[in-house]
Coordinates of C-alpha atoms (C1' of nucleotides) in Angstrom, one line a residue:
Chain A
M8 CA -10.8 -39.7 -4.6
S9 CA -8.2 -39.3 -7.4
E10 CA -7.0 -35.8 -8.3
A11 CA -8.9 -34.8 -11.4
R12 CA -7.0 -32.7 -13.9
A13 CA -9.5 -29.9 -14.1
T14 CA -9.0 -29.4 -10.3
T15 CA -5.4 -28.2 -10.5
D16 CA -6.2 -26.3 -13.6
T17 CA -9.0 -24.3 -11.9
R18 CA -6.8 -23.7 -8.8
E19 CA -3.9 -22.4 -10.8
R20 CA -6.0 -20.3 -13.1
I21 CA -7.5 -18.6 -10.0
L22 CA -4.1 -18.2 -8.4
D23 CA -2.6 -16.6 -11.5
A24 CA -5.6 -14.3 -12.0
A25 CA -5.6 -13.3 -8.3
E26 CA -1.8 -12.7 -8.4
R27 CA -2.2 -10.2 -11.3
L28 CA -5.3 -8.5 -10.0
F29 CA -4.1 -8.1 -6.4
M30 CA -1.0 -6.5 -7.9
E31 CA -2.9 -4.1 -10.1
S32 CA -5.7 -3.2 -7.7
G33 CA -4.7 -4.2 -4.2
Y34 CA -6.5 -6.7 -2.0
E35 CA -9.6 -4.6 -1.0
G36 CA -9.8 -3.2 -4.6
T37 CA -10.1 -6.6 -6.1
S38 CA -13.4 -8.4 -6.0
M39 CA -14.1 -12.1 -6.2
R40 CA -16.1 -11.5 -9.4
M41 CA -13.1 -9.8 -11.0
I42 CA -10.9 -12.7 -10.1
T43 CA -13.2 -15.5 -11.2
G44 CA -14.1 -13.5 -14.3
A45 CA -10.5 -13.1 -15.3
A46 CA -9.8 -16.8 -14.6
G47 CA -12.8 -18.0 -16.5
V48 CA -14.2 -20.0 -13.7
N49 CA -17.4 -19.9 -11.6
L50 CA -17.8 -17.4 -8.8
A51 CA -18.1 -20.1 -6.2
A52 CA -14.8 -21.7 -7.2
V53 CA -12.7 -19.6 -5.0
N54 CA -14.6 -20.5 -1.9
Y55 CA -14.7 -24.1 -2.9
H56 CA -11.0 -24.5 -3.5
F57 CA -9.5 -22.0 -1.0
G58 CA -12.3 -21.3 1.5
S59 CA -12.3 -17.6 1.5
K60 CA -10.8 -14.5 -0.1
E61 CA -8.3 -14.1 2.7
A62 CA -7.2 -17.7 2.3
L63 CA -6.8 -17.1 -1.4
L64 CA -4.4 -14.3 -0.8
R65 CA -2.4 -16.4 1.6
E66 CA -2.1 -19.2 -1.0
V67 CA -1.1 -16.7 -3.7
F68 CA 1.9 -15.8 -1.6
R69 CA 2.6 -19.2 -0.2
R70 CA 3.2 -20.9 -3.5
R71 CA 5.9 -18.2 -4.3
L72 CA 7.4 -17.6 -0.9
A73 CA 8.0 -21.3 -0.4
W74 CA 10.6 -21.2 -3.1
L75 CA 12.0 -17.8 -2.1
N76 CA 12.5 -18.8 1.6
K77 CA 14.0 -22.1 0.7
E78 CA 16.4 -20.6 -1.7
R79 CA 17.4 -17.8 0.6
L80 CA 18.2 -20.2 3.4
R81 CA 20.0 -22.5 1.1
L82 CA 22.3 -19.8 -0.2
L83 CA 23.0 -18.6 3.3
D84 CA 23.8 -22.1 4.5
D85 CA 26.1 -22.7 1.5
M86 CA 28.0 -19.4 2.1
E87 CA 28.4 -20.1 5.8
A88 CA 29.6 -23.6 5.2
Q89 CA 32.2 -22.3 2.8
A90 CA 33.3 -19.5 5.2
K91 CA 34.2 -22.1 7.9
G92 CA 33.1 -19.9 10.8
E93 CA 34.4 -16.6 9.4
P94 CA 31.9 -13.8 9.1
L95 CA 30.5 -13.3 5.6
K96 CA 31.0 -10.2 3.5
P97 CA 28.0 -7.8 3.8
S98 CA 27.8 -7.6 0.0
A99 CA 27.5 -11.3 -0.3
I100 CA 24.7 -11.3 2.3
L101 CA 22.8 -8.7 0.4
E102 CA 23.5 -10.4 -2.9
A103 CA 22.0 -13.6 -1.6
F104 CA 19.0 -11.9 0.0
F105 CA 18.0 -9.4 -2.7
G106 CA 19.5 -11.2 -5.6
T107 CA 17.3 -14.2 -5.0
L108 CA 14.3 -12.0 -4.9
L109 CA 15.2 -10.3 -8.2
H110 CA 15.9 -13.7 -9.8
M111 CA 12.2 -14.4 -9.4
G112 CA 11.5 -11.5 -11.7
T113 CA 13.4 -13.1 -14.5
D114 CA 11.6 -16.5 -14.2
E115 CA 8.0 -16.6 -15.3
S116 CA 7.5 -19.9 -13.6
L117 CA 8.4 -18.2 -10.3
G118 CA 5.9 -15.5 -10.8
G119 CA 8.0 -13.0 -12.8
M120 CA 7.7 -9.3 -12.4
T121 CA 4.0 -9.6 -11.5
F122 CA 4.8 -11.4 -8.3
L123 CA 7.7 -9.1 -7.4
R124 CA 5.5 -6.0 -7.8
L125 CA 2.7 -7.7 -5.8
L126 CA 5.1 -8.5 -3.0
G127 CA 6.4 -5.0 -2.8
R128 CA 3.0 -3.5 -2.8
T129 CA 1.5 -5.9 -0.3
L130 CA 4.1 -5.2 2.4
T131 CA 2.3 -1.9 3.0
E132 CA -1.2 -3.2 3.0
P133 CA -2.7 -2.2 6.3
A134 CA -5.1 -5.2 6.8
D135 CA -4.2 -7.1 10.0
F136 CA -4.4 -10.6 8.6
I137 CA -1.9 -9.7 5.9
R138 CA 0.6 -8.4 8.3
T139 CA 0.2 -11.4 10.6
F140 CA 0.7 -13.7 7.6
F141 CA 3.9 -12.0 6.4
A142 CA 5.3 -11.9 9.9
G143 CA 5.0 -15.7 10.1
E144 CA 6.3 -16.3 6.6
Y145 CA 9.3 -14.1 6.9
A146 CA 10.3 -14.7 10.5
E147 CA 12.9 -17.5 10.1
V148 CA 14.6 -16.1 7.0
V149 CA 14.9 -12.5 8.3
D150 CA 16.2 -13.8 11.6
R151 CA 18.9 -15.8 9.9
Y152 CA 20.0 -12.9 7.7
K153 CA 19.9 -10.4 10.5
R154 CA 22.3 -12.6 12.5
A155 CA 24.6 -13.0 9.5
L156 CA 24.7 -9.2 9.2
F157 CA 25.4 -8.8 13.0
R158 CA 28.4 -11.1 12.5
A159 CA 29.5 -9.3 9.3
L160 CA 29.4 -5.9 10.9
P161 CA 30.6 -6.5 14.5
D162 CA 31.3 -2.8 15.2
V163 CA 27.8 -1.6 14.2
P164 CA 25.1 -1.6 16.9
H165 CA 22.5 -4.3 16.3
E166 CA 19.7 -1.7 16.4
E167 CA 21.4 0.2 13.6
I168 CA 21.8 -2.9 11.4
I169 CA 18.1 -3.6 11.9
W170 CA 17.2 -0.1 10.8
R171 CA 19.3 -0.3 7.7
F172 CA 17.9 -3.7 6.9
H173 CA 14.5 -2.1 7.2
L174 CA 15.6 0.8 4.9
M175 CA 17.0 -1.6 2.3
L176 CA 13.8 -3.6 2.3
G177 CA 11.9 -0.3 1.7
A178 CA 14.1 0.9 -1.1
M179 CA 13.9 -2.4 -2.8
S180 CA 10.2 -2.7 -2.4
Y181 CA 9.6 0.7 -3.9
A182 CA 12.1 0.0 -6.7
I183 CA 9.9 -2.9 -7.7
A184 CA 6.4 -2.0 -6.6
G185 CA 6.3 1.7 -7.3
T186 CA 7.4 1.4 -10.9
D187 CA 4.4 3.3 -12.2
A188 CA 3.3 4.8 -8.9
L189 CA 6.4 6.8 -8.3
Q190 CA 7.8 7.0 -11.8
V191 CA 4.9 9.4 -12.5
V192 CA 6.2 11.4 -9.5
T193 CA 9.8 11.4 -10.6
G194 CA 8.5 12.2 -14.1
C195 CA 10.7 9.7 -15.9
E196 CA 10.2 6.4 -17.5
L197 CA 12.1 3.9 -15.4
D198 CA 11.8 1.3 -18.2
L199 CA 11.1 -1.7 -16.1
K200 CA 8.0 -3.7 -17.1
N201 CA 8.8 -3.7 -20.8
E202 CA 12.2 -5.3 -20.4
G203 CA 11.0 -8.8 -19.6
P204 CA 13.7 -11.1 -18.2
Q205 CA 16.5 -8.5 -18.4
A206 CA 14.5 -6.2 -16.2
A207 CA 15.6 -7.9 -13.0
E208 CA 19.2 -7.8 -14.0
L209 CA 19.0 -4.1 -14.8
L210 CA 17.3 -3.6 -11.5
S211 CA 20.0 -5.5 -9.7
A212 CA 22.8 -3.4 -11.2
R213 CA 21.0 -0.2 -10.2
V214 CA 19.8 -1.1 -6.8
M215 CA 22.5 -3.2 -5.2
P216 CA 25.2 -0.4 -5.2
F217 CA 22.6 1.9 -3.6
L218 CA 21.8 -0.6 -0.9
L219 CA 25.5 -1.3 -0.2
G220 CA 26.2 2.4 0.0
G221 CA 23.4 2.9 2.5
L222 CA 24.4 -0.1 4.6
R223 CA 28.0 1.1 4.8
A224 CA 27.2 4.7 5.4
P225 CA 28.7 6.5 8.4
L226 CA 26.9 5.9 11.6
P227 CA 24.6 8.6 13.0
Q228 CA 26.4 11.0 15.4
F229 CA 24.5 10.1 18.5
V230 CA 25.7 6.5 18.1
T231 CA 29.4 7.2 17.9
K232 CA 29.9 10.0 20.3
Q233 CA 33.5 10.5 19.4
E234 CA 34.7 12.0 16.1
Q235 CA 31.3 13.4 15.1
Q236 CA 32.7 15.8 12.5
H237 CA 34.5 15.6 9.1
Q238 CA 32.8 12.3 8.3
S239 CA 30.4 13.6 5.6
E240 CA 32.7 15.7 3.5
P241 CA 33.2 14.1 0.1
D242 CA 29.9 15.2 -1.4
K243 CA 30.2 13.4 -4.6
A244 CA 29.2 10.1 -6.1
A245 CA 32.1 8.0 -7.5
Chain B
M9 CA -24.0 33.6 3.7
S10 CA -21.5 34.1 6.5
E11 CA -19.2 31.2 7.4
A12 CA -20.8 29.6 10.4
R13 CA -18.4 28.3 13.1
A14 CA -19.8 24.8 13.1
T15 CA -19.0 24.5 9.4
T16 CA -15.2 24.6 9.8
D17 CA -15.5 22.5 12.9
T18 CA -17.3 19.7 11.0
R19 CA -14.9 19.9 8.1
E20 CA -11.8 19.6 10.2
R21 CA -13.3 16.9 12.4
I22 CA -13.9 14.9 9.3
L23 CA -10.4 15.6 7.9
D24 CA -8.7 14.6 11.1
A25 CA -10.7 11.4 11.5
A26 CA -10.2 10.5 7.8
E27 CA -6.5 11.2 8.1
R28 CA -6.1 8.8 10.9
L29 CA -8.4 6.1 9.5
F30 CA -6.9 6.2 6.0
M31 CA -3.6 5.8 7.7
E32 CA -4.7 2.8 9.8
S33 CA -6.9 1.0 7.3
G34 CA -6.1 2.4 3.8
Y35 CA -8.5 4.1 1.4
E36 CA -10.6 1.1 0.4
G37 CA -10.5 -0.3 3.9
T38 CA -12.0 2.8 5.4
S39 CA -15.8 3.3 5.1
M40 CA -17.7 6.6 5.2
R41 CA -19.5 5.3 8.3
M42 CA -16.2 4.7 10.1
I43 CA -15.1 8.2 9.3
T44 CA -18.3 10.0 10.2
G45 CA -18.7 7.8 13.3
A46 CA -15.2 8.7 14.5
A47 CA -15.7 12.4 13.7
G48 CA -19.0 12.4 15.5
V49 CA -20.9 13.9 12.6
N50 CA -23.7 12.8 10.4
L51 CA -23.1 10.3 7.6
A52 CA -24.1 12.8 4.9
A53 CA -21.7 15.4 6.1
V54 CA -18.8 14.1 4.0
N55 CA -20.8 14.3 0.7
Y56 CA -22.2 17.7 1.8
H57 CA -18.8 19.3 2.6
F58 CA -16.5 17.5 0.2
G59 CA -18.7 16.0 -2.5
S60 CA -17.4 12.4 -2.4
K61 CA -15.0 10.0 -0.7
E62 CA -12.4 10.5 -3.4
A63 CA -12.6 14.3 -3.0
L64 CA -12.2 13.8 0.8
L65 CA -9.0 11.9 0.3
R66 CA -7.7 14.6 -2.0
E67 CA -8.5 17.3 0.6
V68 CA -6.9 15.3 3.4
F69 CA -3.6 15.5 1.5
R70 CA -4.1 19.0 0.0
R71 CA -4.2 20.7 3.4
R72 CA -0.9 19.1 4.4
L73 CA 0.9 19.1 1.0
A74 CA 0.3 22.8 0.5
W75 CA 2.6 23.6 3.4
L76 CA 5.1 20.8 2.5
N77 CA 5.4 21.9 -1.1
K78 CA 5.7 25.6 -0.3
E79 CA 8.4 24.9 2.4
R80 CA 10.4 22.7 0.1
L81 CA 10.4 25.2 -2.6
R82 CA 11.2 28.1 -0.3
L83 CA 14.2 26.2 1.2
L84 CA 15.5 25.4 -2.3
D85 CA 15.1 29.0 -3.4
D86 CA 16.9 30.2 -0.4
M87 CA 19.8 27.9 -0.8
E88 CA 20.2 28.6 -4.5
A89 CA 20.1 32.3 -3.9
Q90 CA 22.8 32.0 -1.3
A91 CA 24.9 29.8 -3.6
K92 CA 25.1 32.5 -6.2
G93 CA 25.0 30.1 -9.2
E94 CA 27.2 27.4 -7.7
P95 CA 25.8 23.9 -7.5
L96 CA 24.4 22.9 -4.1
K97 CA 25.8 20.1 -1.9
P98 CA 23.9 16.9 -2.3
S99 CA 23.6 16.6 1.4
A100 CA 22.0 20.0 1.6
I101 CA 19.5 19.1 -1.1
L102 CA 18.5 15.9 0.7
E103 CA 18.3 17.7 4.0
A104 CA 15.9 20.2 2.6
F105 CA 13.8 17.7 0.8
F106 CA 13.5 15.0 3.5
G107 CA 14.2 17.2 6.5
T108 CA 11.1 19.2 5.7
L109 CA 9.1 16.1 5.5
L110 CA 10.4 14.8 8.8
H111 CA 9.8 18.2 10.4
M112 CA 6.0 17.6 9.8
G113 CA 6.3 14.6 12.1
T114 CA 7.3 16.8 15.0
D115 CA 4.6 19.4 14.6
E116 CA 1.1 18.2 15.4
S117 CA -0.5 21.2 13.7
L118 CA 1.1 19.9 10.4
G119 CA -0.3 16.5 10.9
G120 CA 2.4 14.9 13.0
M121 CA 3.4 11.3 12.6
T122 CA -0.1 10.4 11.6
F123 CA 0.2 12.3 8.3
L124 CA 3.7 11.1 7.7
R125 CA 2.7 7.5 7.9
L126 CA -0.4 8.1 5.8
L127 CA 1.7 9.7 3.1
G128 CA 4.2 6.9 3.1
R129 CA 1.5 4.3 2.8
T130 CA -0.6 6.0 0.3
L131 CA 2.2 6.3 -2.3
T132 CA 1.7 2.6 -2.9
E133 CA -2.1 2.7 -3.2
P134 CA -3.0 1.3 -6.6
A135 CA -6.1 3.3 -7.2
D136 CA -5.8 5.4 -10.3
F137 CA -7.2 8.6 -9.0
I138 CA -4.7 8.5 -6.1
R139 CA -1.7 8.2 -8.4
T140 CA -3.0 10.9 -10.7
F141 CA -3.5 13.2 -7.8
F142 CA 0.0 12.7 -6.4
A143 CA 1.5 13.1 -9.8
G144 CA 0.0 16.6 -10.0
E145 CA 0.7 17.6 -6.4
Y146 CA 4.4 16.5 -6.6
A147 CA 5.3 17.5 -10.1
E148 CA 6.8 20.9 -9.6
V149 CA 8.7 20.2 -6.4
V150 CA 10.2 16.9 -7.7
D151 CA 11.2 18.6 -10.9
R152 CA 13.0 21.4 -9.1
Y153 CA 14.9 19.0 -6.7
K154 CA 15.7 16.7 -9.6
R155 CA 17.3 19.5 -11.4
A156 CA 19.2 20.6 -8.3
L157 CA 20.6 17.1 -8.0
F158 CA 21.6 17.1 -11.7
R159 CA 23.7 20.2 -11.1
A160 CA 25.1 18.9 -7.8
L161 CA 26.2 15.7 -9.4
P162 CA 27.4 16.7 -12.9
D163 CA 29.3 13.4 -13.5
V164 CA 26.4 11.1 -12.7
P165 CA 24.0 10.2 -15.6
H166 CA 20.6 11.8 -15.1
E167 CA 18.9 8.5 -15.3
E168 CA 21.0 7.2 -12.4
I169 CA 20.1 10.2 -10.3
I170 CA 16.4 9.7 -10.9
W171 CA 16.8 6.1 -9.9
R172 CA 18.5 6.9 -6.7
F173 CA 16.0 9.7 -6.0
H174 CA 13.3 7.0 -6.4
L175 CA 15.2 4.6 -4.1
M176 CA 15.6 7.3 -1.5
L177 CA 11.9 8.1 -1.6
G178 CA 11.2 4.4 -1.2
A179 CA 13.5 3.9 1.8
M180 CA 12.1 7.0 3.5
S181 CA 8.5 6.0 2.9
Y182 CA 9.1 2.6 4.3
A183 CA 11.0 4.0 7.3
I184 CA 7.9 6.0 8.1
A185 CA 5.0 4.0 6.8
G186 CA 6.1 0.5 7.6
T187 CA 6.7 1.1 11.3
D188 CA 4.5 -1.7 12.3
A189 CA 4.2 -3.5 9.0
L190 CA 7.8 -4.3 8.6
Q191 CA 9.0 -4.1 12.2
V192 CA 7.1 -7.3 12.7
V193 CA 9.1 -8.7 9.8
T194 CA 12.4 -7.5 11.1
G195 CA 11.3 -8.7 14.5
C196 CA 12.4 -5.7 16.5
E197 CA 10.7 -2.7 18.0
L198 CA 11.8 0.3 16.0
D199 CA 10.4 2.6 18.8
L200 CA 8.9 5.3 16.7
K201 CA 5.3 6.0 17.4
N202 CA 5.8 6.3 21.2
E203 CA 8.4 9.0 21.0
G204 CA 6.3 11.9 20.0
P205 CA 8.1 15.0 18.8
Q206 CA 11.5 13.4 19.1
A207 CA 10.6 10.6 16.8
A208 CA 11.2 12.6 13.7
E209 CA 14.6 13.7 14.9
L210 CA 15.6 10.1 15.7
L211 CA 14.3 9.1 12.3
S212 CA 16.3 11.8 10.6
A213 CA 19.6 10.9 12.4
R214 CA 19.1 7.3 11.3
V215 CA 17.8 7.7 7.8
M216 CA 19.8 10.6 6.4
P217 CA 23.2 8.9 6.6
F218 CA 21.7 5.9 4.8
L219 CA 20.2 8.0 2.1
L220 CA 23.5 9.9 1.5
G221 CA 25.4 6.7 1.5
G222 CA 23.1 5.3 -1.2
L223 CA 23.2 8.4 -3.2
R224 CA 27.0 8.5 -3.3
A225 CA 27.5 4.8 -3.9
P226 CA 29.7 3.7 -6.8
L227 CA 27.9 3.7 -10.1
P228 CA 26.8 0.4 -11.6
Q229 CA 29.4 -1.2 -13.8
F230 CA 27.5 -1.0 -17.1
V231 CA 27.4 2.8 -16.7
T232 CA 31.1 3.4 -16.1
K233 CA 32.7 0.9 -18.5
Q234 CA 36.2 1.7 -17.4
E235 CA 37.7 0.6 -14.0
Q236 CA 34.9 -1.8 -13.1
Q237 CA 36.8 -3.6 -10.5
H238 CA 38.3 -2.8 -7.0
Q239 CA 35.5 -0.3 -6.3
S240 CA 33.6 -2.4 -3.8
E241 CA 36.3 -3.6 -1.5
P242 CA 36.0 -1.9 1.9
D243 CA 33.2 -4.1 3.2
K244 CA 32.7 -2.3 6.4
A245 CA 30.5 0.5 7.8
A246 CA 32.4 3.4 9.4
Chain C
dA9 C1' -25.9 -50.0 -15.3
dC10 C1' -25.3 -47.8 -11.1
dT11 C1' -23.3 -45.6 -7.3
dT12 C1' -20.0 -42.5 -5.5
dG13 C1' -17.3 -38.4 -4.6
dG14 C1' -15.2 -34.5 -6.4
dT15 C1' -16.3 -30.4 -9.1
dT16 C1' -19.0 -26.9 -11.5
dC17 C1' -23.0 -24.2 -11.9
dA18 C1' -26.8 -20.5 -11.6
dA19 C1' -29.1 -18.3 -8.2
dA20 C1' -29.8 -16.3 -4.2
dC21 C1' -28.3 -15.0 0.6
dG22 C1' -27.7 -11.1 4.0
dT23 C1' -24.6 -7.3 4.6
dT24 C1' -22.3 -3.2 3.6
dC25 C1' -20.9 0.1 0.5
dG26 C1' -21.1 5.4 -1.3
dT27 C1' -24.6 8.4 -2.3
dT28 C1' -29.0 10.9 -2.3
dT29 C1' -33.3 12.9 -0.5
dA30 C1' -36.3 15.9 1.9
dA31 C1' -37.5 17.4 6.2
dA32 C1' -35.7 19.5 10.5
dT33 C1' -32.6 22.7 12.7
dC34 C1' -29.6 26.5 13.3
dA35 C1' -27.6 31.2 12.8
dT36 C1' -28.0 35.5 11.0
dA37 C1' -30.0 39.8 8.9
dT38 C1' -33.7 42.6 8.2
Chain D
dA13 C1' -40.5 38.3 15.1
dT14 C1' -39.8 36.5 10.7
dA15 C1' -37.6 35.3 6.5
dT16 C1' -33.3 33.2 4.5
dG17 C1' -29.7 30.4 3.5
dA18 C1' -26.5 27.2 5.4
dT19 C1' -26.1 23.0 7.9
dT20 C1' -27.5 18.7 10.1
dT21 C1' -30.5 14.9 10.4
dA22 C1' -32.8 10.2 9.7
dA23 C1' -34.0 7.4 6.3
dA24 C1' -33.7 5.3 2.2
dC25 C1' -31.5 4.3 -2.4
dG26 C1' -29.5 0.9 -5.8
dA27 C1' -25.3 -1.4 -6.4
dA28 C1' -21.7 -4.4 -5.2
dC29 C1' -19.6 -7.1 -1.8
dG30 C1' -18.1 -12.2 0.1
dT31 C1' -20.4 -16.2 0.9
dT32 C1' -23.7 -20.2 0.7
dT33 C1' -26.9 -23.3 -1.3
dG34 C1' -28.6 -27.3 -3.8
dA35 C1' -29.0 -29.2 -8.1
dA36 C1' -26.3 -30.6 -12.2
dC37 C1' -22.4 -32.6 -14.1
dC38 C1' -18.5 -35.6 -14.7
dA39 C1' -15.1 -39.3 -14.2
dA40 C1' -14.0 -42.8 -11.8
dG41 C1' -14.9 -48.0 -9.3
dT42 C1' -17.8 -52.0 -8.9

DNA sequence: ACTTGGTTCAAACGTTCGTTTAAATCATAT
DNA sequence: ATATGATTTAAACGAACGTTTGAACCAAGT
């Protein structure tokens, strides 16, 4: 009846191995034999402890997203309490949402860069059960942050805010996930995975200005019918 | 010896079916039997006409990327010829690079939205042969556009431009690929796949301002050591 | 000492995978 | 008509897949 020590050892060895292998080879590209081999446990251990390969993937994410979701909600709650009813600054909202994510990359006990890259890559996995799972895991947090952005940008149509939220998620995911997928396309070392804990801070410094710039960009012409010219003149980065 | 008509029929039926199925289920998640079944051809036809499943994927992309690469280079050549040695405007460069891509979404003979979404999703596939393939296919075009951006933004460090190029690619890929992956996360219909030809123009109007805003955002503080304050004040979209 | 319940183990399960084979079929040229 | 080379076909290949089984093992409680 009591929890034997070897039990949690085996479970966590499997979760760690699966986290790394799913990141490197994707869900379909990773076999149970690869996972149990890397974890140094018996092939049947995954089905015994988790039930199935699908359930294993869900647990890999659940143990990390539990912290991420809680922290994101806590930060938003704190900021809203301190603002006493006033709308938050968009930059503060983004800092809370994406900064929390990037912080996980600096802390090995939260999964480190391995989990960050896994998360970025898995968001595009086409398998139905994965999409369903993420929808459930993200629903509450995304809804809260969406509403905070609505209040922070009262003059911007909600649909436009959702689009830009979407685009920011995409840019951030690629910045993390595609580190070697697209750096070979861009043909330049983007020096991420060798930096260890500082990697996430470098990432943050590079990505956050980009996201804010995108979020605050002029609205598309068909949204603001008036004054549709002269708004994209200064063709220069600061 | 002569090219029988049925030959190109079978080849193209396979390519069309594979394009759609790879988009819906990913490379590993799509079996040869799914492809040949959907195409209405014999199971052995893929290996006969293309050699292997990997070679089929490469051909699926090659027939589309041939046009895309040529068009992107042609537009850049035209603009540079017209500029007579002057640097191009960043917005014109982005319009050529991403506008060409989005144009494919409006033209069914270029693959339409199916290919666009396939492209966006496949950039994150972890399989080695896919990454190698894309690196080769994209190398020339990315290098040319990278250099055009360097000239267009002479005050921005090259590394920063590459990063933002990377981020723009990510945002664009997600905007296209994630239409149902992340719209379920953001919890809102992003009305894309039901729009047909207009979808790409809607996408363009929404995404291009975001990309330009990101590209022209203030540089991160550790790059411009001087005047690191007061540059992120106007917390409002236009 | 013996039972008990949780855990590990080697082995096998049936299925599906990508690929190959050899015969059948088709279109064309002589 | 008949030979020829390209294409299609049904069937099978060995390998790898996720999962299941039943015995072995181990650390408790009595």
